[in-house]
Structure formats: C-alpha cells, structure tokens
CSV table of N, CA and C in Angstrom, one decimal:
chain,number,residue,atom,x,y,z
A,29,UNK,N,-134.6,-31.5,-7.7
A,29,UNK,CA,-134.9,-30.6,-8.7
A,29,UNK,C,-134.0,-29.3,-8.6
A,30,UNK,N,-133.3,-29.1,-9.8
A,30,UNK,CA,-132.1,-28.0,-10.0
A,30,UNK,C,-132.5,-26.8,-9.5
A,31,UNK,N,-131.3,-26.0,-9.3
A,31,UNK,CA,-131.6,-24.5,-8.6
A,31,UNK,C,-131.6,-23.4,-9.8
A,32,UNK,N,-132.7,-22.7,-9.7
A,32,UNK,CA,-132.5,-21.4,-11.0
A,32,UNK,C,-132.2,-20.5,-10.3
A,33,UNK,N,-131.2,-19.9,-10.8
A,33,UNK,CA,-131.0,-18.5,-10.1
A,33,UNK,C,-131.2,-17.2,-11.5
A,34,UNK,N,-131.7,-16.0,-10.5
A,34,UNK,CA,-132.4,-15.2,-11.0
A,34,UNK,C,-130.9,-14.3,-11.4
A,35,UNK,N,-130.8,-13.9,-12.6
A,35,UNK,CA,-130.1,-12.8,-12.7
A,35,UNK,C,-130.7,-11.6,-13.0
A,36,UNK,N,-129.9,-10.6,-12.5
A,36,UNK,CA,-130.9,-9.3,-12.5
A,36,UNK,C,-130.1,-8.0,-13.2
A,37,UNK,N,-130.8,-7.3,-13.4
A,37,UNK,CA,-130.4,-5.9,-13.8
A,37,UNK,C,-129.6,-5.4,-12.3
A,38,UNK,N,-128.4,-4.8,-12.7
A,38,UNK,CA,-127.5,-4.4,-11.9
A,38,UNK,C,-127.7,-3.0,-11.2
A,39,UNK,N,-127.0,-2.4,-10.7
A,39,UNK,CA,-127.2,-0.4,-10.3
A,39,UNK,C,-126.5,-0.3,-11.9
A,40,UNK,N,-127.6,0.6,-12.1
A,40,UNK,CA,-127.6,1.0,-13.8
A,40,UNK,C,-127.5,2.9,-13.5
A,41,UNK,N,-127.3,3.1,-12.2
A,41,UNK,CA,-127.4,4.7,-11.7
A,41,UNK,C,-128.6,5.0,-11.8
A,42,UNK,N,-129.3,6.2,-11.7
A,42,UNK,CA,-130.6,7.1,-11.3
A,42,UNK,C,-131.5,6.7,-12.6
A,43,UNK,N,-131.3,5.4,-13.6
A,43,UNK,CA,-132.2,5.2,-14.4
A,43,UNK,C,-133.1,4.2,-14.2
A,44,UNK,N,-134.7,4.4,-14.4
A,44,UNK,CA,-135.7,3.6,-14.4
A,44,UNK,C,-136.2,3.3,-15.5
A,45,UNK,N,-135.9,3.1,-16.6
A,45,UNK,CA,-136.4,3.3,-17.8
A,45,UNK,C,-136.0,3.1,-19.0
A,46,UNK,N,-134.6,1.8,-18.9
A,46,UNK,CA,-133.8,1.5,-19.7
A,46,UNK,C,-134.2,0.8,-20.9
A,47,UNK,N,-133.9,0.9,-21.9
A,47,UNK,CA,-134.3,0.0,-22.8
A,47,UNK,C,-133.5,-0.9,-23.2
A,48,UNK,N,-133.8,-2.5,-23.3
A,48,UNK,CA,-133.3,-3.5,-24.0
A,48,UNK,C,-132.7,-3.2,-25.2
A,49,UNK,N,-131.3,-2.9,-25.7
A,49,UNK,CA,-131.4,-3.1,-26.9
A,49,UNK,C,-130.6,-4.3,-28.0
A,50,UNK,N,-130.3,-5.2,-27.2
A,50,UNK,CA,-129.3,-6.4,-27.5
A,50,UNK,C,-129.6,-7.6,-26.5
A,51,UNK,N,-130.2,-8.9,-27.2
A,51,UNK,CA,-130.0,-10.1,-26.1
A,51,UNK,C,-128.6,-11.2,-27.0
A,52,UNK,N,-127.9,-11.4,-26.1
A,52,UNK,CA,-127.2,-12.5,-26.6
A,52,UNK,C,-126.8,-13.6,-26.1
A,53,UNK,N,-128.3,-14.0,-25.0
A,53,UNK,CA,-128.6,-15.2,-24.8
A,53,UNK,C,-129.8,-15.8,-25.1
A,54,UNK,N,-130.0,-17.1,-25.2
A,54,UNK,CA,-131.5,-17.9,-25.5
A,54,UNK,C,-131.6,-19.1,-24.7
A,55,UNK,N,-132.8,-19.4,-24.3
A,55,UNK,CA,-132.7,-20.7,-23.5
A,55,UNK,C,-131.9,-21.5,-23.9
A,56,UNK,N,-131.5,-22.8,-23.0
A,56,UNK,CA,-130.5,-23.5,-23.5
A,56,UNK,C,-129.4,-22.8,-23.7
A,57,UNK,N,-128.7,-21.7,-24.1
A,57,UNK,CA,-127.4,-21.4,-23.9
A,57,UNK,C,-126.7,-21.8,-22.6
A,58,UNK,N,-125.1,-22.1,-22.6
A,58,UNK,CA,-124.0,-22.3,-21.4
A,58,UNK,C,-123.6,-21.1,-21.3
A,59,UNK,N,-123.5,-20.6,-19.9
A,59,UNK,CA,-123.3,-19.3,-19.8
A,59,UNK,C,-122.0,-19.5,-18.6
A,60,UNK,N,-121.3,-18.5,-18.5
A,60,UNK,CA,-120.1,-18.2,-17.4
A,60,UNK,C,-120.7,-16.8,-16.7
A,61,UNK,N,-119.9,-17.1,-15.8
A,61,UNK,CA,-119.8,-15.6,-15.1
A,61,UNK,C,-119.5,-14.7,-15.7
A,62,UNK,N,-119.9,-13.5,-15.5
A,62,UNK,CA,-118.9,-12.4,-16.5
A,62,UNK,C,-119.7,-12.2,-18.3
A,63,UNK,N,-120.2,-13.1,-18.4
A,63,UNK,CA,-120.3,-13.3,-19.7
A,63,UNK,C,-121.7,-12.1,-20.1
A,64,UNK,N,-121.4,-11.8,-21.4
A,64,UNK,CA,-122.6,-10.7,-21.1
A,64,UNK,C,-124.1,-11.2,-21.5
A,65,UNK,N,-124.9,-11.0,-21.1
A,65,UNK,CA,-126.4,-11.3,-21.5
A,65,UNK,C,-127.1,-10.4,-22.1
A,66,UNK,N,-127.1,-9.1,-22.4
A,66,UNK,CA,-127.8,-8.2,-22.7
A,66,UNK,C,-127.0,-6.6,-22.7
A,67,UNK,N,-127.4,-5.9,-23.8
A,67,UNK,CA,-127.3,-4.4,-23.4
A,67,UNK,C,-128.2,-3.4,-23.4
A,68,UNK,N,-128.0,-2.7,-22.2
A,68,UNK,CA,-129.0,-1.7,-22.0
A,68,UNK,C,-128.4,-0.3,-22.5
A,69,UNK,N,-129.4,0.8,-22.9
A,69,UNK,CA,-128.8,1.7,-23.6
A,69,UNK,C,-129.7,2.8,-22.7
A,70,UNK,N,-128.8,3.7,-22.0
A,70,UNK,CA,-129.2,4.7,-21.9
A,70,UNK,C,-129.0,6.3,-22.2
A,71,UNK,N,-129.7,7.4,-22.2
A,71,UNK,CA,-129.6,8.7,-22.6
A,71,UNK,C,-127.8,9.0,-22.7
A,72,UNK,N,-127.2,8.2,-21.7
A,72,UNK,CA,-125.7,8.6,-21.6
A,72,UNK,C,-124.5,7.5,-22.2
A,73,UNK,N,-125.1,6.4,-21.8
A,73,UNK,CA,-124.1,5.3,-21.8
A,73,UNK,C,-125.0,4.3,-22.7
A,74,UNK,N,-124.2,3.4,-23.1
A,74,UNK,CA,-124.6,1.9,-23.5
A,74,UNK,C,-123.9,0.8,-22.3
A,75,UNK,N,-124.5,-0.1,-22.0
A,75,UNK,CA,-124.0,-0.9,-21.0
A,75,UNK,C,-124.1,-2.3,-21.3
A,76,UNK,N,-123.2,-3.3,-21.3
A,76,UNK,CA,-123.2,-4.7,-21.7
A,76,UNK,C,-123.7,-5.2,-19.8
A,77,UNK,N,-124.6,-6.1,-19.6
A,77,UNK,CA,-125.0,-6.5,-18.3
A,77,UNK,C,-124.3,-8.4,-18.3
A,78,UNK,N,-123.2,-8.1,-17.2
A,78,UNK,CA,-122.8,-9.7,-17.3
A,78,UNK,C,-123.4,-10.2,-16.7
A,79,UNK,N,-123.3,-11.6,-16.7
A,79,UNK,CA,-124.1,-13.0,-16.1
A,79,UNK,C,-123.4,-13.0,-14.7
A,80,UNK,N,-124.3,-12.9,-13.4
A,80,UNK,CA,-124.1,-13.3,-12.4
A,80,UNK,C,-123.9,-14.5,-11.8
A,81,UNK,N,-124.3,-15.7,-12.9
A,81,UNK,CA,-124.1,-16.8,-12.7
A,81,UNK,C,-123.8,-17.8,-13.6
A,82,UNK,N,-123.4,-18.9,-13.2
A,82,UNK,CA,-122.8,-19.8,-14.3
A,82,UNK,C,-123.3,-21.0,-14.5
A,83,UNK,N,-124.0,-21.6,-15.8
A,83,UNK,CA,-124.9,-22.6,-16.2
A,83,UNK,C,-125.3,-22.5,-17.3
A,84,UNK,N,-127.1,-22.8,-17.4
A,84,UNK,CA,-127.7,-23.2,-18.8
A,84,UNK,C,-128.8,-22.1,-18.2
A,85,UNK,N,-128.7,-21.4,-19.3
A,85,UNK,CA,-130.2,-20.6,-19.6
A,85,UNK,C,-131.3,-21.5,-19.7
A,86,UNK,N,-132.3,-21.2,-18.6
A,86,UNK,CA,-133.6,-21.6,-18.8
A,86,UNK,C,-134.2,-20.9,-19.2
A,87,UNK,N,-134.8,-19.9,-18.9
A,87,UNK,CA,-135.7,-18.7,-19.2
A,87,UNK,C,-135.2,-17.3,-19.7
A,88,UNK,N,-135.6,-16.4,-20.5
A,88,UNK,CA,-134.9,-15.3,-20.9
A,88,UNK,C,-136.5,-14.5,-20.6
A,89,UNK,N,-136.4,-13.2,-20.0
A,89,UNK,CA,-137.7,-12.8,-19.5
A,89,UNK,C,-137.8,-11.5,-19.8
A,90,UNK,N,-136.9,-11.1,-20.9
A,90,UNK,CA,-136.9,-9.7,-21.1
A,90,UNK,C,-136.7,-10.0,-23.0
A,91,UNK,N,-137.2,-8.9,-23.6
A,91,UNK,CA,-137.0,-9.1,-25.4
A,91,UNK,C,-136.6,-7.5,-25.3
A,92,UNK,N,-135.7,-7.5,-26.5
A,92,UNK,CA,-135.2,-6.4,-27.5
A,92,UNK,C,-136.4,-5.5,-27.2
A,93,UNK,N,-136.3,-4.3,-26.8
A,93,UNK,CA,-137.2,-3.3,-26.6
A,93,UNK,C,-138.1,-2.9,-25.3
A,94,UNK,N,-137.5,-4.2,-24.4
A,94,UNK,CA,-138.3,-3.9,-23.2
A,94,UNK,C,-137.5,-2.9,-22.6
A,95,UNK,N,-138.1,-2.2,-21.5
A,95,UNK,CA,-137.6,-1.5,-20.8
A,95,UNK,C,-137.7,-1.5,-19.2
A,96,UNK,N,-136.1,-1.5,-18.9
A,96,UNK,CA,-135.9,-2.2,-17.6
A,96,UNK,C,-135.3,-1.0,-16.4
A,97,UNK,N,-135.0,-1.7,-15.4
A,97,UNK,CA,-134.7,-0.9,-13.9
A,97,UNK,C,-133.8,-2.1,-13.0
A,98,UNK,N,-133.0,-1.4,-12.4
A,98,UNK,CA,-132.2,-1.8,-11.7
A,98,UNK,C,-133.0,-2.8,-10.6
A,99,UNK,N,-132.6,-4.2,-10.6
A,99,UNK,CA,-133.4,-5.1,-9.7
A,99,UNK,C,-134.3,-6.2,-10.3
A,100,UNK,N,-134.6,-5.9,-12.1
A,100,UNK,CA,-135.3,-6.6,-13.0
A,100,UNK,C,-134.8,-8.0,-13.4
A,101,UNK,N,-135.2,-9.0,-13.4
A,101,UNK,CA,-134.8,-9.9,-13.5
A,101,UNK,C,-134.7,-10.6,-15.2
A,102,UNK,N,-133.9,-10.2,-15.3
A,102,UNK,CA,-133.6,-10.6,-16.8
A,102,UNK,C,-133.7,-11.9,-17.7
A,103,UNK,N,-133.1,-13.1,-16.6
A,103,UNK,CA,-133.0,-14.4,-17.1
A,103,UNK,C,-133.1,-15.5,-15.6
A,104,UNK,N,-133.0,-16.5,-16.2
A,104,UNK,CA,-133.2,-17.9,-14.9
A,104,UNK,C,-132.3,-18.7,-15.7
A,105,UNK,N,-130.7,-19.0,-14.5
A,105,UNK,CA,-129.9,-19.8,-15.2
A,105,UNK,C,-129.8,-20.9,-13.8
A,106,UNK,N,-130.1,-22.1,-14.7
A,106,UNK,CA,-129.8,-23.3,-14.1
A,106,UNK,C,-128.5,-23.2,-13.0
A,107,UNK,N,-128.3,-23.6,-12.5
A,107,UNK,CA,-126.8,-23.6,-12.1
A,107,UNK,C,-125.6,-25.0,-12.3
A,108,UNK,N,-124.8,-23.9,-12.9
A,108,UNK,CA,-123.6,-24.8,-13.1
A,108,UNK,C,-123.0,-26.5,-12.5
A,109,UNK,N,-123.3,-27.3,-12.9
A,109,UNK,CA,-123.4,-28.7,-12.1
A,109,UNK,C,-124.5,-29.2,-11.2
A,110,UNK,N,-125.3,-28.4,-11.5
A,110,UNK,CA,-126.5,-28.7,-10.5
A,110,UNK,C,-127.1,-30.4,-11.4
A,111,UNK,N,-127.2,-30.5,-12.5
A,111,UNK,CA,-127.8,-31.9,-13.2
A,111,UNK,C,-126.6,-32.5,-13.3
A,112,UNK,N,-125.3,-32.1,-12.9
A,112,UNK,CA,-123.7,-32.9,-13.2
A,112,UNK,C,-123.3,-33.4,-12.0
A,113,UNK,N,-123.9,-32.9,-10.8
A,113,UNK,CA,-123.4,-33.3,-9.5
A,113,UNK,C,-123.2,-35.1,-9.5
A,114,UNK,N,-124.4,-36.2,-9.7
A,114,UNK,CA,-124.6,-37.2,-9.2
A,114,UNK,C,-123.3,-38.1,-10.5
A,115,UNK,N,-123.1,-37.5,-11.3
A,115,UNK,CA,-122.1,-38.1,-12.7
A,115,UNK,C,-120.6,-38.4,-12.1
A,116,UNK,N,-120.4,-37.4,-11.3
A,116,UNK,CA,-118.8,-37.9,-10.8
A,116,UNK,C,-119.0,-38.6,-10.0
A,117,UNK,N,-119.8,-39.1,-9.0
A,117,UNK,CA,-119.9,-40.1,-8.1
A,117,UNK,C,-120.4,-41.3,-8.5
A,118,UNK,N,-120.7,-41.2,-9.7
A,118,UNK,CA,-121.1,-42.7,-10.2
A,118,UNK,C,-120.1,-43.4,-11.3
A,119,UNK,N,-119.6,-42.2,-11.3
A,119,UNK,CA,-118.3,-42.9,-12.4
A,119,UNK,C,-117.2,-43.3,-11.5
A,120,UNK,N,-116.9,-42.6,-10.3
A,120,UNK,CA,-116.0,-43.1,-9.2
A,120,UNK,C,-116.5,-44.6,-8.1
A,121,UNK,N,-117.7,-44.7,-8.2
A,121,UNK,CA,-117.7,-45.9,-7.5
A,121,UNK,C,-117.8,-46.9,-9.3
A,122,UNK,N,-117.8,-46.6,-10.1
A,122,UNK,CA,-117.9,-47.7,-11.3
A,122,UNK,C,-116.4,-47.9,-11.5
A,123,UNK,N,-115.6,-47.1,-11.4
A,123,UNK,CA,-114.3,-47.1,-11.3
A,123,UNK,C,-113.8,-48.1,-10.1
A,124,UNK,N,-114.2,-47.9,-9.1
A,124,UNK,CA,-113.9,-48.9,-8.1
A,124,UNK,C,-114.7,-50.0,-8.2
A,125,UNK,N,-115.4,-50.3,-8.9
A,125,UNK,CA,-115.8,-51.7,-8.7
A,125,UNK,C,-115.1,-52.3,-10.2
A,126,UNK,N,-114.4,-51.8,-10.9
A,126,UNK,CA,-113.9,-52.1,-11.9
A,126,UNK,C,-112.6,-52.9,-12.2
A,127,UNK,N,-112.0,-52.3,-10.3
A,127,UNK,CA,-110.4,-52.9,-10.0
A,127,UNK,C,-110.6,-53.6,-9.1
A,128,UNK,N,-111.7,-54.5,-8.7
A,128,UNK,CA,-111.5,-55.0,-7.4
A,128,UNK,C,-110.3,-55.8,-6.7
A,129,UNK,N,-109.7,-56.5,-7.8
A,129,UNK,CA,-108.5,-57.4,-7.7
A,129,UNK,C,-107.5,-56.5,-7.1
A,130,UNK,N,-107.3,-55.4,-7.8
A,130,UNK,CA,-106.2,-54.8,-7.3
A,130,UNK,C,-106.4,-53.8,-6.1
A,131,UNK,N,-107.7,-53.8,-5.6
A,131,UNK,CA,-107.9,-52.7,-4.3
A,131,UNK,C,-107.3,-53.7,-3.1
A,132,UNK,N,-107.5,-55.1,-3.3
A,132,UNK,CA,-107.0,-56.0,-2.4
A,132,UNK,C,-106.1,-56.0,-2.1
A,133,UNK,N,-104.6,-55.8,-3.2
A,133,UNK,CA,-103.4,-56.4,-3.1
A,133,UNK,C,-102.9,-54.6,-2.7
A,134,UNK,N,-104.0,-53.6,-3.0
A,134,UNK,CA,-103.4,-52.2,-2.7
A,134,UNK,C,-103.3,-52.2,-1.1
A,135,UNK,N,-104.3,-52.7,-0.6
A,135,UNK,CA,-104.8,-52.8,0.7
A,135,UNK,C,-104.2,-53.6,1.5
A,136,UNK,N,-103.8,-54.6,1.3
A,136,UNK,CA,-102.4,-56.0,1.8
A,136,UNK,C,-101.5,-54.9,2.2
A,137,UNK,N,-101.2,-54.1,0.7
A,137,UNK,CA,-99.7,-53.4,0.5
A,137,UNK,C,-99.6,-52.1,2.0
A,138,UNK,N,-100.7,-51.6,1.8
A,138,UNK,CA,-100.8,-50.5,3.0
A,138,UNK,C,-101.2,-50.8,4.1
A,139,UNK,N,-101.2,-52.4,4.6
A,139,UNK,CA,-101.2,-52.9,5.6
A,139,UNK,C,-100.0,-52.7,6.1
A,140,UNK,N,-99.2,-53.7,5.2
A,140,UNK,CA,-97.8,-54.7,5.7
A,140,UNK,C,-96.8,-53.0,6.0
A,141,UNK,N,-96.9,-51.4,5.1
A,141,UNK,CA,-96.2,-50.6,5.2
A,141,UNK,C,-96.7,-49.9,6.2
A,142,UNK,N,-97.6,-49.7,6.9
A,142,UNK,CA,-98.3,-49.2,7.9
A,142,UNK,C,-97.9,-49.1,9.0
A,143,UNK,N,-97.8,-48.1,10.3
A,143,UNK,CA,-96.8,-48.3,11.5
A,143,UNK,C,-98.0,-48.5,12.7
A,144,UNK,N,-97.5,-49.5,13.3
A,144,UNK,CA,-98.3,-49.9,14.6
A,144,UNK,C,-99.6,-49.4,14.9
A,145,UNK,N,-100.4,-49.6,15.0
A,145,UNK,CA,-101.9,-48.9,15.7
A,145,UNK,C,-101.3,-48.5,16.9
A,146,UNK,N,-101.6,-47.0,17.9
A,146,UNK,CA,-101.5,-46.9,19.3
A,146,UNK,C,-102.5,-47.7,19.9
A,147,UNK,N,-102.2,-48.1,21.3
A,147,UNK,CA,-102.8,-48.5,22.1
A,147,UNK,C,-103.7,-47.6,22.5
A,148,UNK,N,-104.9,-47.7,22.5
A,148,UNK,CA,-106.0,-46.8,23.5
A,148,UNK,C,-105.9,-46.9,24.8
C-alpha cells in the first residue's frame, strides 16, 4: 500500500478559527511541494497554504467556508513515486533481457581489459 502524507495548516499566528476561502486542489490532482492548496483569510491577512508534499491528492478534508487552525489536516497526498517505484526496476530488467547477446560480448571485453586480480 502506498504512503499517504497529511498536509496540515502551518503556523498562522495566534488565529484559531480562520476560514478557508478558496481551494486549488481536488482528488486526483498531481501536486508538487510548494504548490498552493488553499487560501485562508484572517481579519488581517490572506494566505495561500503551500503543499509540504509532492504526489497525487487522494483526499480533500476541508471545504470552502470551513474554519481551520494550525495543525488541521487539509489534504492527504499519495507520495510521489509510491506507485511508480517498481516501474523503473521492471524497465531495467526488460532492457537487460532484450540484449543478452551484447551483454556477453561486453563481459568478455571487460575481462580482457581488466587488470589481473590480486592474490588473497
């Protein structure tokens, strides 16, 4: 199973009840670290909350109009590469199987040019 990372509201000062006024992501979106995920608005400032994780958004746990505080989980992200980690390894082994004739020749050539092994 892939790892889900919780992206939380960062330190927003002494505010404990700040409304979410805009959401930039939905389930299925691919995001990078620092991509904006939501806009919060206090009585003194409007702030975009950046993502702290890269990957695919699996859950959005807030809606426009919800009130949040520091530490509240906004979204859950499936870590980038979690579902694709096996793909490069499989591609590498397929490439090795596709050229067995050449690999034998390369091995013979490397043996011929390698210095003699030291006696143990």
